[in-house]
Amino acid sequence: MTRTIADLDPDIQKRYPYKSNFANVNGWRMHYVDEGPKDAKPVLLLHGNPAWGFLWRETVKPLLQAGYRVIVPDQIGFGLSEHPHAASAHSLDNHAANLVALIDHLDLKNIFFVCHDWGGPTGLCALLTRQDLASAVAVMSTWAWREPSSDFHKQVMPWLTMHAPIVGPYIMGRQGAFPGRGMYLSVVDREKFKTEAMNAYQSVLPDPNDRRLTWQWPRSIPVSPATDIAGDRFEWLEEGVRALNIPSCVIWGREEVVFTADVFAPKWHEIWPHAEGTHMVTGNHFLQEDSGYEIGELLSDFAGRNLS
Amino acid sequence: MSVQKINERPSGFRSVPVLTDPEVAHYPEFKNFLVETFELDKDPLGTPGILDVDGRCYELIFVGRSGQPFPAAIEIAALVEGLEPMDTEQTDTDLWKIMEWLVQGVGGRWTIEALRTTGKIYRVMPEGIE
């Protein structure tokens, strides 16, 4: 069944009051928001796991006020997009190609890519595939290299255990831990999140099969040779982003515990010596929940100075 | 915890799929434990493995995929009598016990303690486990 923003709880609609659009990307139904003048410079806001466009609801506002066209897709498998059950649908390559298909469908040019979490590997792969269409890039709580630099991803408890065979589908699929408790633990103002946002993330992934990507996507992080199913793509990605020479901006949450600021932000500046920032904001992994509007202002200011 | 491998599928029970993992070799030692326990190297496409969990039975169906070592995937199904509805809360508890049996069997760095702590962090551990 195709659901739109208008079909969701009124409180979610109030916080994310935009028109639903759909595009066919590689045979899948992708939901996206497309606001602002169609001839304005496009800003592409890319979420990760287990979020959807709703994560960017406050960030959208300053960008629209500044006159940009803002496009916010729900990655296939999340939000109001189609939730494929086939495991092979959820490779990094396929998700990146879905974004390429959306860019082509909308005939976007001079795109400002804004990447968070898995919106980084997918969005930056798409950027490299349509490099001539990119005008600038911003990254936050994300990475683009083969092996994560964080100890968090190498610890048996909880990361490796929660992604073990059978355990992952149980904890995150059957029990839905990630759009609920997992996100709750990864914001600063937990009570605000619980009151204003948690339902928006849980209600779009209501059944275990809808939540497949919440446990399957993290398994693409190459934490050991046996789990290295996307390593070659990550190597290609790192080589590509290192060669990228467009205006770049790094934004990070001070309270980030997964992609810690002291490790990941310097790595981005090593990759992109010309990058602006790091702009530090209040925020854990889902920093948009605590500083969404401020991030929108930072992006708008950066875009105003750097988009030609 | 009482999870035991048994050899015969009880008759008069229907199979209700409750959990699927398409990547049972994500950590190879998990797949290897299942291969050894159910002797899948000798008879990969024989009958499903059967586990008795405190008197209730579960079927482990091993699935192959071209180009990958067998098994590539696993489906766990509850065996439910006749046309009676399945007790989903009990199933959640039993699946947890199966996971504890699995991590204990695999051993090494995988422990019941780490599994339970992870379950507590995410508040997904069924009641009555400890």
Tab-separated table of C-alpha atoms in Angstrom:
chain	number	residue	atom	x	y	z
A	1	MET	CA	0.000	0.000	0.000
A	2	THR	CA	1.341	3.441	-0.915
A	3	ARG	CA	1.290	5.793	2.069
A	4	THR	CA	1.934	9.527	1.886
A	5	ILE	CA	2.729	12.111	4.537
A	6	ALA	CA	-0.980	12.973	4.516
A	7	ASP	CA	-1.762	9.426	5.703
A	8	LEU	CA	0.415	9.698	8.808
A	9	ASP	CA	-0.467	10.805	12.322
A	10	PRO	CA	-1.532	14.494	12.310
A	11	ASP	CA	1.303	15.351	14.660
A	12	ILE	CA	3.826	13.989	12.153
A	13	GLN	CA	2.143	15.915	9.330
A	14	LYS	CA	2.291	19.092	11.389
A	15	ARG	CA	6.037	18.703	11.894
A	16	TYR	CA	6.724	17.643	8.295
A	17	PRO	CA	4.092	19.594	6.337
A	18	TYR	CA	5.211	18.843	2.821
A	19	LYS	CA	3.756	17.190	-0.261
A	20	SER	CA	4.648	13.572	-0.958
A	21	ASN	CA	6.173	12.750	-4.334
A	22	PHE	CA	7.159	9.391	-5.754
A	23	ALA	CA	9.685	8.321	-8.377
A	24	ASN	CA	10.424	4.934	-9.881
A	25	VAL	CA	14.096	4.216	-9.166
A	26	ASN	CA	15.455	0.949	-10.540
A	27	GLY	CA	11.966	-0.537	-10.227
A	28	TRP	CA	11.390	0.592	-6.637
A	29	ARG	CA	8.963	3.275	-5.431
A	30	MET	CA	10.941	6.095	-3.835
A	31	HIS	CA	9.214	8.760	-1.742
A	32	TYR	CA	10.656	12.251	-1.677
A	33	VAL	CA	9.831	15.814	-0.703
A	34	ASP	CA	10.634	18.498	-3.275
A	35	GLU	CA	10.011	22.024	-2.014
A	36	GLY	CA	11.052	25.489	-3.151
A	37	PRO	CA	11.297	26.962	-6.654
A	38	LYS	CA	12.074	24.343	-9.302
A	39	ASP	CA	14.636	26.656	-10.908
A	40	ALA	CA	16.453	27.349	-7.622
A	41	LYS	CA	19.748	25.732	-6.651
A	42	PRO	CA	18.949	22.218	-5.373
A	43	VAL	CA	19.962	20.950	-1.940
A	44	LEU	CA	19.740	17.164	-1.576
A	45	LEU	CA	19.355	16.058	2.055
A	46	LEU	CA	20.278	12.381	2.512
A	47	HIS	CA	19.427	10.421	5.652
A	48	GLY	CA	20.769	7.104	6.912
A	49	ASN	CA	19.693	4.214	9.104
A	50	PRO	CA	16.872	3.933	10.314
A	51	ALA	CA	15.613	7.417	9.530
A	52	TRP	CA	13.612	8.998	6.727
A	53	GLY	CA	13.105	12.523	5.451
A	54	PHE	CA	11.413	13.496	8.703
A	55	LEU	CA	14.893	13.677	10.265
A	56	TRP	CA	15.573	16.825	8.222
A	57	ARG	CA	12.283	18.583	9.098
A	58	GLU	CA	13.922	21.501	10.928
A	59	THR	CA	16.906	21.699	8.577
A	60	VAL	CA	14.587	22.222	5.612
A	61	LYS	CA	13.177	25.480	6.979
A	62	PRO	CA	16.181	27.861	6.765
A	63	LEU	CA	17.096	26.444	3.362
A	64	LEU	CA	13.624	27.166	1.991
A	65	GLN	CA	13.643	30.597	3.594
A	66	ALA	CA	16.916	31.307	1.782
A	67	GLY	CA	15.291	30.409	-1.524
A	68	TYR	CA	16.802	27.002	-2.249
A	69	ARG	CA	15.051	24.010	-3.773
A	70	VAL	CA	15.174	21.290	-1.132
A	71	ILE	CA	14.849	17.625	-2.075
A	72	VAL	CA	14.580	15.016	0.669
A	73	PRO	CA	14.284	11.405	-0.461
A	74	ASP	CA	13.457	8.462	1.756
A	75	GLN	CA	16.057	5.836	0.939
A	76	ILE	CA	14.504	2.662	-0.480
A	77	GLY	CA	13.735	0.441	2.521
A	78	PHE	CA	12.919	3.364	4.814
A	79	GLY	CA	10.212	5.922	5.468
A	80	LEU	CA	7.432	6.088	2.913
A	81	SER	CA	9.505	4.506	0.155
A	82	GLU	CA	9.049	0.886	-0.819
A	83	HIS	CA	10.490	-1.643	1.657
A	84	PRO	CA	11.913	-4.503	-0.437
A	85	HIS	CA	12.185	-7.833	1.360
A	86	ALA	CA	14.829	-9.281	-0.962
A	87	ALA	CA	18.200	-9.137	0.774
A	88	SER	CA	20.038	-8.451	-2.459
A	89	ALA	CA	18.053	-5.224	-2.948
A	90	HIS	CA	19.974	-3.691	-0.077
A	91	SER	CA	23.551	-3.666	-1.304
A	92	LEU	CA	25.451	-0.400	-1.052
A	93	ASP	CA	25.668	-0.350	-4.835
A	94	ASN	CA	21.916	-0.679	-5.261
A	95	HIS	CA	21.120	2.045	-2.750
A	96	ALA	CA	23.635	4.417	-4.329
A	97	ALA	CA	22.211	3.637	-7.764
A	98	ASN	CA	18.728	4.461	-6.452
A	99	LEU	CA	19.918	7.985	-5.643
A	100	VAL	CA	21.531	8.287	-9.056
A	101	ALA	CA	18.188	7.302	-10.583
A	102	LEU	CA	16.397	9.992	-8.549
A	103	ILE	CA	18.908	12.641	-9.636
A	104	ASP	CA	18.357	11.632	-13.247
A	105	HIS	CA	14.580	11.499	-12.814
A	106	LEU	CA	14.498	15.054	-11.466
A	107	ASP	CA	17.120	16.235	-13.965
A	108	LEU	CA	18.999	17.991	-11.155
A	109	LYS	CA	22.066	20.130	-11.817
A	110	ASN	CA	24.492	22.018	-9.546
A	111	ILE	CA	23.474	19.846	-6.605
A	112	PHE	CA	24.503	20.553	-3.019
A	113	PHE	CA	24.794	17.063	-1.473
A	114	VAL	CA	24.206	16.896	2.296
A	115	CYS	CA	25.046	13.490	3.739
A	116	HIS	CA	24.339	11.943	7.134
A	117	ASP	CA	25.124	8.386	8.288
A	118	TRP	CA	24.441	5.960	5.368
A	119	GLY	CA	23.452	9.002	3.379
A	120	GLY	CA	27.256	9.434	3.213
A	121	PRO	CA	28.366	6.234	1.477
A	122	THR	CA	25.246	6.152	-0.710
A	123	GLY	CA	25.120	9.869	-1.453
A	124	LEU	CA	28.835	10.203	-2.123
A	125	CYS	CA	28.788	7.170	-4.430
A	126	ALA	CA	25.949	8.880	-6.290
A	127	LEU	CA	27.874	12.150	-6.329
A	128	LEU	CA	30.935	10.451	-7.843
A	129	THR	CA	28.720	8.804	-10.442
A	130	ARG	CA	27.222	12.183	-11.429
A	131	GLN	CA	30.229	14.307	-10.479
A	132	ASP	CA	29.584	16.897	-13.173
A	133	LEU	CA	26.246	17.663	-11.515
A	134	ALA	CA	27.665	18.340	-8.028
A	135	SER	CA	28.345	21.870	-6.812
A	136	ALA	CA	29.112	21.319	-3.101
A	137	VAL	CA	28.983	18.731	-0.340
A	138	ALA	CA	28.435	18.648	3.414
A	139	VAL	CA	28.999	15.645	5.677
A	140	MET	CA	27.942	14.870	9.241
A	141	SER	CA	28.243	11.682	11.313
A	142	THR	CA	29.287	9.653	8.316
A	143	TRP	CA	32.277	8.077	6.609
A	144	ALA	CA	33.519	7.099	3.166
A	145	TRP	CA	36.347	4.649	3.674
A	146	ARG	CA	36.701	0.925	3.966
A	147	GLU	CA	37.230	0.392	7.637
A	148	PRO	CA	35.423	2.485	10.212
A	149	SER	CA	37.888	4.253	12.472
A	150	SER	CA	35.637	3.872	15.475
A	151	ASP	CA	36.175	1.273	18.178
A	152	PHE	CA	32.398	1.201	18.576
A	153	HIS	CA	32.038	-0.911	15.439
A	154	LYS	CA	34.640	-3.409	16.627
A	155	GLN	CA	33.204	-4.057	20.083
A	156	VAL	CA	31.476	-7.366	20.741
A	157	MET	CA	28.934	-5.656	22.931
A	158	PRO	CA	26.666	-4.243	21.699
A	159	TRP	CA	27.587	-3.616	18.048
A	160	LEU	CA	28.914	-6.977	16.875
A	161	THR	CA	26.470	-8.972	18.985
A	162	MET	CA	23.431	-7.097	17.744
A	163	HIS	CA	24.418	-7.848	14.147
A	164	ALA	CA	25.169	-11.528	14.640
A	165	PRO	CA	23.296	-14.093	12.543
A	166	ILE	CA	19.751	-14.588	13.855
A	167	VAL	CA	20.369	-12.026	16.623
A	168	GLY	CA	20.198	-9.055	14.236
A	169	PRO	CA	16.871	-10.000	12.659
A	170	TYR	CA	15.473	-10.658	16.142
A	171	ILE	CA	16.612	-7.504	17.962
A	172	MET	CA	16.164	-5.032	15.138
A	173	GLY	CA	13.694	-6.794	12.880
A	174	ARG	CA	11.257	-8.658	15.090
A	175	GLN	CA	11.597	-6.338	18.092
A	176	GLY	CA	12.161	-3.083	16.186
A	177	ALA	CA	14.916	-1.855	18.461
A	178	PHE	CA	16.476	0.578	16.070
A	179	PRO	CA	13.815	3.113	15.106
A	180	GLY	CA	12.732	3.227	18.746
A	181	ARG	CA	15.154	2.633	21.555
A	182	GLY	CA	18.230	2.822	19.315
A	183	MET	CA	17.452	6.323	18.107
A	184	TYR	CA	16.292	7.369	21.569
A	185	LEU	CA	19.725	6.487	22.956
A	186	SER	CA	21.410	8.429	20.148
A	187	VAL	CA	19.987	11.908	20.735
A	188	VAL	CA	20.806	14.441	23.438
A	189	ASP	CA	17.303	15.567	24.457
A	190	ARG	CA	15.659	12.183	24.841
A	191	GLU	CA	12.392	13.394	26.312
A	192	LYS	CA	11.870	15.802	23.429
A	193	PHE	CA	12.655	13.044	20.974
A	194	LYS	CA	10.227	10.677	22.675
A	195	THR	CA	7.466	13.264	22.624
A	196	GLU	CA	7.992	14.790	19.210
A	197	ALA	CA	9.711	12.309	16.954
A	198	MET	CA	9.947	8.665	17.994
A	199	ASN	CA	6.496	7.791	16.687
A	200	ALA	CA	7.396	9.235	13.297
A	201	TYR	CA	10.268	6.793	12.934
A	202	GLN	CA	8.495	3.763	14.354
A	203	SER	CA	5.205	4.202	12.529
A	204	VAL	CA	6.742	4.047	9.052
A	205	LEU	CA	8.422	0.726	9.844
A	206	PRO	CA	5.515	-1.070	11.482
A	207	ASP	CA	6.314	-4.729	10.759
A	208	PRO	CA	9.437	-6.893	11.072
A	209	ASN	CA	9.803	-7.228	7.310
A	210	ASP	CA	9.678	-3.424	6.959
A	211	ARG	CA	12.674	-3.167	9.265
A	212	ARG	CA	14.994	-5.417	7.255
A	213	LEU	CA	17.354	-2.626	6.262
A	214	THR	CA	17.830	-1.538	9.888
A	215	TRP	CA	19.868	-4.693	10.499
A	216	GLN	CA	21.051	-5.483	7.017
A	217	TRP	CA	22.655	-2.130	6.210
A	218	PRO	CA	25.091	-2.155	9.151
A	219	ARG	CA	26.313	-5.556	7.998
A	220	SER	CA	27.841	-3.788	4.991
A	221	ILE	CA	30.328	-2.074	7.278
A	222	PRO	CA	33.537	-4.045	6.750
A	223	VAL	CA	34.508	-4.818	10.350
A	224	SER	CA	36.390	-8.008	9.422
A	225	PRO	CA	37.436	-9.882	6.261
A	226	ALA	CA	34.422	-12.201	6.584
A	227	THR	CA	31.957	-9.330	6.721
A	228	ASP	CA	33.660	-7.352	3.995
A	229	ILE	CA	30.906	-7.429	1.361
A	230	ALA	CA	31.280	-3.802	0.261
A	231	GLY	CA	34.989	-3.233	0.771
A	232	ASP	CA	35.840	-2.762	-2.894
A	233	ARG	CA	33.119	-0.133	-3.248
A	234	PHE	CA	34.364	1.683	-0.146
A	235	GLU	CA	37.901	1.737	-1.571
A	236	TRP	CA	36.557	3.186	-4.817
A	237	LEU	CA	34.577	5.684	-2.783
A	238	GLU	CA	37.519	6.868	-0.702
A	239	GLU	CA	39.713	7.267	-3.772
A	240	GLY	CA	36.946	9.265	-5.419
A	241	VAL	CA	36.191	11.591	-2.521
A	242	ARG	CA	39.913	12.261	-2.004
A	243	ALA	CA	40.105	13.482	-5.590
A	244	LEU	CA	36.975	15.602	-5.207
A	245	ASN	CA	37.666	19.308	-5.236
A	246	ILE	CA	34.398	21.130	-4.673
A	247	PRO	CA	33.323	23.322	-1.745
A	248	SER	CA	32.984	21.053	1.285
A	249	CYS	CA	31.688	21.454	4.793
A	250	VAL	CA	31.974	19.272	7.907
A	251	ILE	CA	29.351	19.460	10.662
A	252	TRP	CA	29.421	17.238	13.739
A	253	GLY	CA	27.607	16.621	17.011
A	254	ARG	CA	29.572	17.324	20.168
A	255	GLU	CA	27.958	14.370	21.919
A	256	GLU	CA	28.343	11.883	19.039
A	257	VAL	CA	29.234	8.431	20.422
A	258	VAL	CA	29.247	6.276	17.277
A	259	PHE	CA	31.189	8.346	14.751
A	260	THR	CA	33.064	10.307	17.382
A	261	ALA	CA	34.011	13.873	16.499
A	262	ASP	CA	37.624	13.534	17.614
A	263	VAL	CA	38.248	10.674	15.175
A	264	PHE	CA	35.932	11.166	12.220
A	265	ALA	CA	35.896	14.937	11.719
A	266	PRO	CA	39.721	15.174	11.488
A	267	LYS	CA	39.677	12.329	8.979
A	268	TRP	CA	37.305	14.338	6.781
A	269	HIS	CA	39.629	17.330	6.996
A	270	GLU	CA	42.576	15.109	6.096
A	271	ILE	CA	40.631	13.910	3.033
A	272	TRP	CA	39.414	17.405	2.154
A	273	PRO	CA	42.020	19.955	3.404
A	274	HIS	CA	39.909	22.691	1.850
A	275	ALA	CA	36.782	21.742	3.803
A	276	GLU	CA	35.021	24.295	5.991
A	277	GLY	CA	34.407	23.528	9.662
A	278	THR	CA	34.205	21.482	11.690
A	279	HIS	CA	31.026	23.231	12.802
A	280	MET	CA	30.186	21.666	16.151
A	281	VAL	CA	26.552	21.546	17.226
A	282	THR	CA	24.642	19.995	20.085
A	283	GLY	CA	23.929	16.468	19.001
A	284	ASN	CA	24.607	12.787	19.309
A	285	HIS	CA	24.448	10.547	16.233
A	286	PHE	CA	21.077	11.935	15.115
A	287	LEU	CA	22.270	15.510	15.515
A	288	GLN	CA	19.392	16.866	13.413
A	289	GLU	CA	17.044	15.948	16.284
A	290	ASP	CA	18.785	18.384	18.606
A	291	SER	CA	20.123	21.000	16.196
A	292	GLY	CA	18.149	20.589	12.984
A	293	TYR	CA	17.370	24.270	12.479
A	294	GLU	CA	20.910	25.369	13.343
A	295	ILE	CA	22.273	22.852	10.837
A	296	GLY	CA	19.921	24.320	8.236
A	297	GLU	CA	21.274	27.790	8.971
A	298	LEU	CA	24.870	26.536	8.693
A	299	LEU	CA	24.108	24.854	5.367
A	300	SER	CA	22.278	27.901	4.068
A	301	ASP	CA	25.152	30.189	5.041
A	302	PHE	CA	27.711	27.829	3.509
A	303	ALA	CA	25.659	27.515	0.321
A	304	GLY	CA	25.291	31.279	0.070
A	305	ARG	CA	29.049	31.705	0.113
A	306	ASN	CA	29.976	28.728	-2.048
A	307	LEU	CA	27.303	27.828	-4.610
A	308	SER	CA	27.968	29.512	-7.910
B	1	MET	CA	17.578	-22.729	29.465
B	2	SER	CA	16.570	-25.966	27.888
B	3	VAL	CA	17.187	-26.056	24.158
B	4	GLN	CA	17.879	-29.473	22.710
B	5	LYS	CA	18.297	-30.837	19.267
B	6	ILE	CA	15.834	-33.631	18.566
B	7	ASN	CA	15.679	-35.934	15.606
B	8	GLU	CA	12.007	-36.312	14.814
B	9	ARG	CA	9.555	-33.657	13.750
B	10	PRO	CA	6.381	-34.028	15.810
B	11	SER	CA	3.328	-34.841	13.699
B	12	GLY	CA	0.172	-32.747	13.651
B	13	PHE	CA	2.008	-29.448	13.893
B	14	ARG	CA	2.029	-26.679	11.332
B	15	SER	CA	5.084	-24.593	10.499
B	16	VAL	CA	4.870	-20.846	11.275
B	17	PRO	CA	7.826	-18.761	10.012
B	18	VAL	CA	9.026	-16.471	12.796
B	19	LEU	CA	12.544	-15.371	11.879
B	20	THR	CA	14.668	-15.307	8.731
B	21	ASP	CA	18.318	-14.453	8.316
B	22	PRO	CA	19.530	-14.330	4.715
B	23	GLU	CA	23.170	-14.079	5.824
B	24	VAL	CA	23.785	-16.891	8.284
B	25	ALA	CA	27.494	-16.763	7.406
B	26	HIS	CA	27.799	-13.072	8.265
B	27	TYR	CA	30.004	-14.384	11.050
B	28	PRO	CA	31.275	-17.720	9.660
B	29	GLU	CA	31.564	-19.331	13.081
B	30	PHE	CA	27.764	-19.169	13.467
B	31	LYS	CA	27.248	-20.995	10.195
B	32	ASN	CA	29.963	-23.518	11.093
B	33	PHE	CA	28.276	-24.308	14.406
B	34	LEU	CA	24.974	-25.002	12.643
B	35	VAL	CA	26.696	-27.141	10.007
B	36	GLU	CA	28.343	-29.247	12.699
B	37	THR	CA	25.291	-29.470	14.947
B	38	PHE	CA	22.941	-30.578	12.174
B	39	GLU	CA	25.602	-32.391	10.112
B	40	LEU	CA	24.766	-30.319	7.072
B	41	ASP	CA	28.003	-31.262	5.382
B	42	LYS	CA	26.756	-34.851	5.175
B	43	ASP	CA	23.163	-34.197	4.144
B	44	PRO	CA	22.647	-30.527	3.270
B	45	LEU	CA	19.159	-30.858	1.832
B	46	GLY	CA	17.736	-33.398	4.243
B	47	THR	CA	15.052	-32.733	6.800
B	48	PRO	CA	15.042	-29.443	8.734
B	49	GLY	CA	16.809	-29.283	12.071
B	50	ILE	CA	14.440	-29.514	15.019
B	51	LEU	CA	15.000	-27.799	18.369
B	52	ASP	CA	12.973	-28.527	21.483
B	53	VAL	CA	12.691	-25.392	23.642
B	54	ASP	CA	11.185	-26.285	26.986
B	55	GLY	CA	8.755	-28.661	25.292
B	56	ARG	CA	7.937	-26.500	22.284
B	57	CYS	CA	9.477	-27.295	18.927
B	58	TYR	CA	11.076	-25.125	16.271
B	59	GLU	CA	12.163	-26.005	12.769
B	60	LEU	CA	15.454	-24.705	11.379
B	61	ILE	CA	15.270	-24.641	7.604
B	62	PHE	CA	18.584	-24.155	5.854
B	63	VAL	CA	18.562	-22.336	2.557
B	64	GLY	CA	21.149	-22.336	-0.221
B	65	ARG	CA	21.992	-19.600	-2.665
B	66	SER	CA	23.930	-20.084	-5.886
B	67	GLY	CA	27.537	-19.020	-5.547
B	68	GLN	CA	27.618	-19.166	-1.743
B	69	PRO	CA	28.624	-21.906	0.698
B	70	PHE	CA	25.704	-23.870	2.136
B	71	PRO	CA	23.746	-22.768	4.047
B	72	ALA	CA	23.505	-19.139	2.965
B	73	ALA	CA	20.334	-18.421	4.909
B	74	ILE	CA	18.219	-19.800	7.716
B	75	GLU	CA	14.509	-19.697	8.406
B	76	ILE	CA	13.209	-20.493	11.867
B	77	ALA	CA	9.630	-21.684	12.134
B	78	ALA	CA	7.571	-22.414	15.205
B	79	LEU	CA	5.766	-25.752	15.139
B	80	VAL	CA	2.251	-24.991	16.309
B	81	GLU	CA	-0.346	-27.660	16.950
B	82	GLY	CA	-3.221	-27.995	14.507
B	83	LEU	CA	-4.914	-24.716	13.735
B	84	GLU	CA	-4.391	-23.185	17.159
B	85	PRO	CA	-3.026	-19.625	17.203
B	86	MET	CA	0.616	-19.171	18.048
B	87	ASP	CA	1.516	-17.598	21.390
B	88	THR	CA	3.742	-14.787	20.087
B	89	GLU	CA	5.048	-13.746	23.502
B	90	GLN	CA	6.109	-17.298	24.194
B	91	THR	CA	7.687	-17.439	20.759
B	92	ASP	CA	9.712	-14.302	21.503
B	93	THR	CA	10.984	-15.928	24.685
B	94	ASP	CA	11.782	-19.177	22.901
B	95	LEU	CA	13.631	-17.355	20.128
B	96	TRP	CA	15.718	-15.631	22.755
B	97	LYS	CA	16.569	-19.011	24.250
B	98	ILE	CA	17.528	-20.276	20.811
B	99	MET	CA	19.837	-17.271	20.412
B	100	GLU	CA	21.439	-18.046	23.782
B	101	TRP	CA	21.869	-21.678	22.719
B	102	LEU	CA	23.466	-20.442	19.507
B	103	VAL	CA	25.965	-17.994	21.018
B	104	GLN	CA	26.872	-20.474	23.724
B	105	GLY	CA	27.439	-23.143	21.110
B	106	VAL	CA	29.534	-20.880	18.918
B	107	GLY	CA	31.566	-19.817	21.965
B	108	GLY	CA	34.768	-17.812	21.876
B	109	ARG	CA	34.036	-14.111	22.141
B	110	TRP	CA	30.270	-14.704	21.800
B	111	THR	CA	28.641	-15.012	25.203
B	112	ILE	CA	25.190	-15.155	26.749
B	113	GLU	CA	26.247	-12.299	29.005
B	114	ALA	CA	26.984	-10.010	26.045
B	115	LEU	CA	23.719	-11.029	24.397
B	116	ARG	CA	21.726	-10.284	27.540
B	117	THR	CA	23.451	-6.956	28.084
B	118	THR	CA	22.711	-6.000	24.493
B	119	GLY	CA	19.105	-7.064	25.014
B	120	LYS	CA	18.854	-4.940	28.131
B	121	ILE	CA	20.348	-1.891	26.420
B	122	TYR	CA	17.714	-2.076	23.699
B	123	ARG	CA	14.985	-3.378	26.040
B	124	VAL	CA	14.162	-6.332	23.860
B	125	MET	CA	14.925	-9.179	26.233
B	126	PRO	CA	11.715	-11.098	26.973
B	127	GLU	CA	10.563	-11.453	30.552
B	128	GLY	CA	11.509	-14.578	32.397
B	129	ILE	CA	14.886	-15.110	30.791
B	130	GLU	CA	16.936	-14.623	33.945
